[in-house]
Amino acid sequence: MEGAPNISDPLLFRSLFTQYLGAIRNFIYYKCGDLQLAEDIAQESFIRLWQHADKVPEVKAKSFLYRVANNLYLDQVKHQKVVLKFQQRPSKQQDSEDPAFHLEVQEYQAFIERVISELPEKSRVVFLMNRMEGLTYQEISDRLEISVKAVEKRMHKALIIIKKHKLPI
């Protein structure tokens, strides 16, 4: 577009990076629970945006970043399935804490993770964005490019499942 800022302009790209890096990282973190992976995917998403700067209009940059990040995450999931098929998980290290307390903490943590992981992906993402990041339904709606009603429906579904497991939220 004639006169429209180009994403390959370093100042505009830096502005987009500053504006969306945290949100993209959190979006992926809520899907996978691995902060380092989420950071890597978020950074890779911006590399891809830079590589396609001439094809992506500024108004589409946000949705491009979310789509690329989600696709990179799905690729990672596929890769991890192959790795886990041929590799055993390492045993957990013991520490000097009271073994009974340590076991209870581990069991409760595993229980919370299991309940949250059982949520359908769309409901889990909305739930974590609301409860962990403190986003309003409108903010979630804007980030995911869905209606507020869809956010409400996904959150309702998540809360029903969590309540069924008697998890204090």
PDB file of C-alpha atoms in Angstrom:
ATOM      1  CA  MET A   1       0.000   0.000   0.000  1.00  0.00           C
ATOM      2  CA  GLU A   2       1.295   3.406  -0.983  1.00  0.00           C
ATOM      3  CA  GLY A   3       2.207   5.563   2.016  1.00  0.00           C
ATOM      4  CA  ALA A   4       1.435   2.857   4.594  1.00  0.00           C
ATOM      5  CA  PRO A   5       4.291   2.060   6.977  1.00  0.00           C
ATOM      6  CA  ASN A   6       6.248  -1.053   6.054  1.00  0.00           C
ATOM      7  CA  ILE A   7       6.873  -3.690   8.730  1.00  0.00           C
ATOM      8  CA  SER A   8      10.470  -3.870   7.540  1.00  0.00           C
ATOM      9  CA  ASP A   9      10.909  -0.355   8.970  1.00  0.00           C
ATOM     10  CA  PRO A  10      13.027  -1.054  12.100  1.00  0.00           C
ATOM     11  CA  LEU A  11      11.095   1.401  14.270  1.00  0.00           C
ATOM     12  CA  LEU A  12       7.728  -0.097  13.356  1.00  0.00           C
ATOM     13  CA  PHE A  13       9.029  -3.649  13.765  1.00  0.00           C
ATOM     14  CA  ARG A  14      10.487  -2.767  17.185  1.00  0.00           C
ATOM     15  CA  SER A  15       7.133  -1.283  18.177  1.00  0.00           C
ATOM     16  CA  LEU A  16       5.305  -4.468  17.122  1.00  0.00           C
ATOM     17  CA  PHE A  17       7.893  -6.579  18.942  1.00  0.00           C
ATOM     18  CA  THR A  18       7.489  -4.590  22.154  1.00  0.00           C
ATOM     19  CA  GLN A  19       3.716  -4.588  21.875  1.00  0.00           C
ATOM     20  CA  TYR A  20       3.131  -8.286  21.141  1.00  0.00           C
ATOM     21  CA  LEU A  21       6.098 -10.327  22.416  1.00  0.00           C
ATOM     22  CA  GLY A  22       4.681 -10.856  25.907  1.00  0.00           C
ATOM     23  CA  ALA A  23       1.224 -11.726  24.644  1.00  0.00           C
ATOM     24  CA  ILE A  24       2.522 -14.233  22.082  1.00  0.00           C
ATOM     25  CA  ARG A  25       4.831 -15.817  24.674  1.00  0.00           C
ATOM     26  CA  ASN A  26       1.963 -16.137  27.179  1.00  0.00           C
ATOM     27  CA  PHE A  27      -0.382 -17.525  24.528  1.00  0.00           C
ATOM     28  CA  ILE A  28       2.055 -20.363  23.816  1.00  0.00           C
ATOM     29  CA  TYR A  29       2.996 -20.796  27.476  1.00  0.00           C
ATOM     30  CA  TYR A  30      -0.660 -21.408  28.304  1.00  0.00           C
ATOM     31  CA  LYS A  31      -0.769 -24.104  25.666  1.00  0.00           C
ATOM     32  CA  CYS A  32       2.422 -25.939  26.648  1.00  0.00           C
ATOM     33  CA  GLY A  33       3.417 -24.935  30.194  1.00  0.00           C
ATOM     34  CA  ASP A  34       7.075 -24.575  29.151  1.00  0.00           C
ATOM     35  CA  LEU A  35       8.303 -20.980  29.476  1.00  0.00           C
ATOM     36  CA  GLN A  36      11.544 -21.542  27.558  1.00  0.00           C
ATOM     37  CA  LEU A  37       9.692 -23.157  24.648  1.00  0.00           C
ATOM     38  CA  ALA A  38       7.139 -20.339  24.697  1.00  0.00           C
ATOM     39  CA  GLU A  39       9.917 -17.728  24.544  1.00  0.00           C
ATOM     40  CA  ASP A  40      11.645 -19.559  21.688  1.00  0.00           C
ATOM     41  CA  ILE A  41       8.429 -19.845  19.693  1.00  0.00           C
ATOM     42  CA  ALA A  42       7.537 -16.187  20.304  1.00  0.00           C
ATOM     43  CA  GLN A  43      10.963 -15.079  19.062  1.00  0.00           C
ATOM     44  CA  GLU A  44      10.781 -17.395  16.065  1.00  0.00           C
ATOM     45  CA  SER A  45       7.361 -15.914  15.238  1.00  0.00           C
ATOM     46  CA  PHE A  46       8.930 -12.462  15.026  1.00  0.00           C
ATOM     47  CA  ILE A  47      11.729 -13.792  12.845  1.00  0.00           C
ATOM     48  CA  ARG A  48       9.102 -15.147  10.476  1.00  0.00           C
ATOM     49  CA  LEU A  49       7.279 -11.805  10.539  1.00  0.00           C
ATOM     50  CA  TRP A  50      10.534 -10.059   9.610  1.00  0.00           C
ATOM     51  CA  GLN A  51      11.148 -12.561   6.814  1.00  0.00           C
ATOM     52  CA  HIS A  52       7.664 -11.905   5.404  1.00  0.00           C
ATOM     53  CA  ALA A  53       7.544  -8.182   6.180  1.00  0.00           C
ATOM     54  CA  ASP A  54       6.973  -7.262   2.543  1.00  0.00           C
ATOM     55  CA  LYS A  55       3.903  -9.553   2.337  1.00  0.00           C
ATOM     56  CA  VAL A  56       2.227  -8.804   5.687  1.00  0.00           C
ATOM     57  CA  PRO A  57       0.385  -5.499   6.080  1.00  0.00           C
ATOM     58  CA  GLU A  58       0.783  -3.806   9.440  1.00  0.00           C
ATOM     59  CA  VAL A  59      -2.899  -4.355  10.314  1.00  0.00           C
ATOM     60  CA  LYS A  60      -2.444  -8.132   9.859  1.00  0.00           C
ATOM     61  CA  ALA A  61       0.802  -8.395  11.868  1.00  0.00           C
ATOM     62  CA  LYS A  62      -0.912  -9.420  15.116  1.00  0.00           C
ATOM     63  CA  SER A  63      -2.974 -12.221  13.570  1.00  0.00           C
ATOM     64  CA  PHE A  64       0.066 -13.334  11.545  1.00  0.00           C
ATOM     65  CA  LEU A  65       2.124 -13.619  14.743  1.00  0.00           C
ATOM     66  CA  TYR A  66      -0.556 -15.631  16.575  1.00  0.00           C
ATOM     67  CA  ARG A  67      -1.067 -17.960  13.600  1.00  0.00           C
ATOM     68  CA  VAL A  68       2.672 -18.548  13.129  1.00  0.00           C
ATOM     69  CA  ALA A  69       3.187 -19.097  16.866  1.00  0.00           C
ATOM     70  CA  ASN A  70       0.347 -21.607  17.011  1.00  0.00           C
ATOM     71  CA  ASN A  71       1.683 -23.470  13.956  1.00  0.00           C
ATOM     72  CA  LEU A  72       5.184 -23.573  15.438  1.00  0.00           C
ATOM     73  CA  TYR A  73       3.722 -24.937  18.660  1.00  0.00           C
ATOM     74  CA  LEU A  74       1.812 -27.645  16.788  1.00  0.00           C
ATOM     75  CA  ASP A  75       5.008 -28.598  14.948  1.00  0.00           C
ATOM     76  CA  GLN A  76       6.764 -28.864  18.313  1.00  0.00           C
ATOM     77  CA  VAL A  77       3.998 -31.116  19.668  1.00  0.00           C
ATOM     78  CA  LYS A  78       4.346 -33.447  16.695  1.00  0.00           C
ATOM     79  CA  HIS A  79       8.109 -33.561  17.161  1.00  0.00           C
ATOM     80  CA  GLN A  80       7.782 -34.213  20.897  1.00  0.00           C
ATOM     81  CA  LYS A  81       5.473 -37.170  20.272  1.00  0.00           C
ATOM     82  CA  VAL A  82       8.165 -38.793  18.165  1.00  0.00           C
ATOM     83  CA  VAL A  83      10.849 -38.070  20.764  1.00  0.00           C
ATOM     84  CA  LEU A  84       8.765 -39.425  23.643  1.00  0.00           C
ATOM     85  CA  LYS A  85       7.994 -42.574  21.719  1.00  0.00           C
ATOM     86  CA  PHE A  86      11.675 -43.546  21.702  1.00  0.00           C
ATOM     87  CA  GLN A  87      12.879 -42.040  24.951  1.00  0.00           C
ATOM     88  CA  GLN A  88      12.067 -42.616  28.586  1.00  0.00           C
ATOM     89  CA  ARG A  89      11.534 -39.674  30.880  1.00  0.00           C
ATOM     90  CA  PRO A  90      14.372 -39.089  33.360  1.00  0.00           C
ATOM     91  CA  SER A  91      13.708 -39.987  36.981  1.00  0.00           C
ATOM     92  CA  LYS A  92      12.996 -37.148  39.389  1.00  0.00           C
ATOM     93  CA  GLN A  93      15.743 -36.046  41.740  1.00  0.00           C
ATOM     94  CA  GLN A  94      15.286 -36.290  45.476  1.00  0.00           C
ATOM     95  CA  ASP A  95      16.116 -33.452  47.797  1.00  0.00           C
ATOM     96  CA  SER A  96      16.564 -33.036  51.517  1.00  0.00           C
ATOM     97  CA  GLU A  97      13.010 -31.800  52.261  1.00  0.00           C
ATOM     98  CA  ASP A  98      10.598 -33.865  54.306  1.00  0.00           C
ATOM     99  CA  PRO A  99       9.730 -36.695  51.901  1.00  0.00           C
ATOM    100  CA  ALA A 100       6.056 -36.824  52.892  1.00  0.00           C
ATOM    101  CA  PHE A 101       5.573 -33.084  52.394  1.00  0.00           C
ATOM    102  CA  HIS A 102       7.531 -33.137  49.157  1.00  0.00           C
ATOM    103  CA  LEU A 103       5.396 -36.010  47.895  1.00  0.00           C
ATOM    104  CA  GLU A 104       2.173 -34.196  48.798  1.00  0.00           C
ATOM    105  CA  VAL A 105       3.315 -31.063  46.974  1.00  0.00           C
ATOM    106  CA  GLN A 106       4.276 -33.089  43.908  1.00  0.00           C
ATOM    107  CA  GLU A 107       0.980 -34.969  43.937  1.00  0.00           C
ATOM    108  CA  TYR A 108      -1.064 -31.782  44.290  1.00  0.00           C
ATOM    109  CA  GLN A 109       0.941 -30.057  41.544  1.00  0.00           C
ATOM    110  CA  ALA A 110       0.438 -33.072  39.279  1.00  0.00           C
ATOM    111  CA  PHE A 111      -3.275 -33.056  40.103  1.00  0.00           C
ATOM    112  CA  ILE A 112      -3.619 -29.366  39.171  1.00  0.00           C
ATOM    113  CA  GLU A 113      -1.642 -29.861  35.962  1.00  0.00           C
ATOM    114  CA  ARG A 114      -3.706 -32.918  35.056  1.00  0.00           C
ATOM    115  CA  VAL A 115      -7.012 -31.131  35.614  1.00  0.00           C
ATOM    116  CA  ILE A 116      -5.907 -28.122  33.571  1.00  0.00           C
ATOM    117  CA  SER A 117      -4.445 -30.344  30.849  1.00  0.00           C
ATOM    118  CA  GLU A 118      -7.778 -32.199  30.607  1.00  0.00           C
ATOM    119  CA  LEU A 119      -9.513 -28.978  29.636  1.00  0.00           C
ATOM    120  CA  PRO A 120     -10.202 -28.658  25.931  1.00  0.00           C
ATOM    121  CA  GLU A 121      -7.419 -26.537  24.406  1.00  0.00           C
ATOM    122  CA  LYS A 122      -9.629 -23.545  23.619  1.00  0.00           C
ATOM    123  CA  SER A 123     -11.103 -23.518  27.125  1.00  0.00           C
ATOM    124  CA  ARG A 124      -7.663 -23.997  28.698  1.00  0.00           C
ATOM    125  CA  VAL A 125      -6.194 -21.046  26.796  1.00  0.00           C
ATOM    126  CA  VAL A 126      -9.082 -18.758  27.796  1.00  0.00           C
ATOM    127  CA  PHE A 127      -8.964 -19.958  31.415  1.00  0.00           C
ATOM    128  CA  LEU A 128      -5.213 -19.364  31.759  1.00  0.00           C
ATOM    129  CA  MET A 129      -5.323 -16.007  29.994  1.00  0.00           C
ATOM    130  CA  ASN A 130      -8.026 -14.882  32.418  1.00  0.00           C
ATOM    131  CA  ARG A 131      -6.754 -16.440  35.652  1.00  0.00           C
ATOM    132  CA  MET A 132      -2.980 -16.293  35.148  1.00  0.00           C
ATOM    133  CA  GLU A 133      -2.552 -13.165  33.049  1.00  0.00           C
ATOM    134  CA  GLY A 134      -5.580 -11.361  34.493  1.00  0.00           C
ATOM    135  CA  LEU A 135      -7.030 -10.448  31.118  1.00  0.00           C
ATOM    136  CA  THR A 136     -10.669  -9.433  30.831  1.00  0.00           C
ATOM    137  CA  TYR A 137     -12.999 -11.318  28.530  1.00  0.00           C
ATOM    138  CA  GLN A 138     -12.871  -8.385  26.102  1.00  0.00           C
ATOM    139  CA  GLU A 139      -9.048  -8.437  26.061  1.00  0.00           C
ATOM    140  CA  ILE A 140      -9.070 -12.191  25.482  1.00  0.00           C
ATOM    141  CA  SER A 141     -11.636 -11.721  22.734  1.00  0.00           C
ATOM    142  CA  ASP A 142      -9.406  -9.149  21.033  1.00  0.00           C
ATOM    143  CA  ARG A 143      -6.251 -11.285  21.283  1.00  0.00           C
ATOM    144  CA  LEU A 144      -7.857 -14.480  20.031  1.00  0.00           C
ATOM    145  CA  GLU A 145     -10.027 -12.663  17.504  1.00  0.00           C
ATOM    146  CA  ILE A 146     -13.236 -14.300  18.754  1.00  0.00           C
ATOM    147  CA  SER A 147     -16.420 -12.862  20.238  1.00  0.00           C
ATOM    148  CA  VAL A 148     -16.799 -12.119  23.945  1.00  0.00           C
ATOM    149  CA  LYS A 149     -19.662 -14.627  23.947  1.00  0.00           C
ATOM    150  CA  ALA A 150     -17.258 -17.329  22.698  1.00  0.00           C
ATOM    151  CA  VAL A 151     -14.823 -16.412  25.497  1.00  0.00           C
ATOM    152  CA  GLU A 152     -17.642 -16.689  28.047  1.00  0.00           C
ATOM    153  CA  LYS A 153     -18.690 -20.069  26.685  1.00  0.00           C
ATOM    154  CA  ARG A 154     -15.117 -21.431  26.776  1.00  0.00           C
ATOM    155  CA  MET A 155     -14.575 -20.135  30.322  1.00  0.00           C
ATOM    156  CA  HIS A 156     -17.873 -21.640  31.473  1.00  0.00           C
ATOM    157  CA  LYS A 157     -16.862 -25.013  30.063  1.00  0.00           C
ATOM    158  CA  ALA A 158     -13.471 -24.813  31.817  1.00  0.00           C
ATOM    159  CA  LEU A 159     -15.036 -23.899  35.158  1.00  0.00           C
ATOM    160  CA  ILE A 160     -17.525 -26.763  34.969  1.00  0.00           C
ATOM    161  CA  ILE A 161     -14.702 -29.255  34.412  1.00  0.00           C
ATOM    162  CA  ILE A 162     -12.572 -27.738  37.181  1.00  0.00           C
ATOM    163  CA  LYS A 163     -15.495 -27.710  39.600  1.00  0.00           C
ATOM    164  CA  LYS A 164     -16.158 -31.392  38.811  1.00  0.00           C
ATOM    165  CA  HIS A 165     -12.628 -32.180  40.064  1.00  0.00           C
ATOM    166  CA  LYS A 166     -13.157 -30.029  43.193  1.00  0.00           C
ATOM    167  CA  LEU A 167     -10.123 -27.901  42.373  1.00  0.00           C
ATOM    168  CA  PRO A 168     -10.163 -24.610  44.356  1.00  0.00           C
ATOM    169  CA  ILE A 169      -9.948 -21.846  41.766  1.00  0.00           C
TER     170      ILE A 169
END
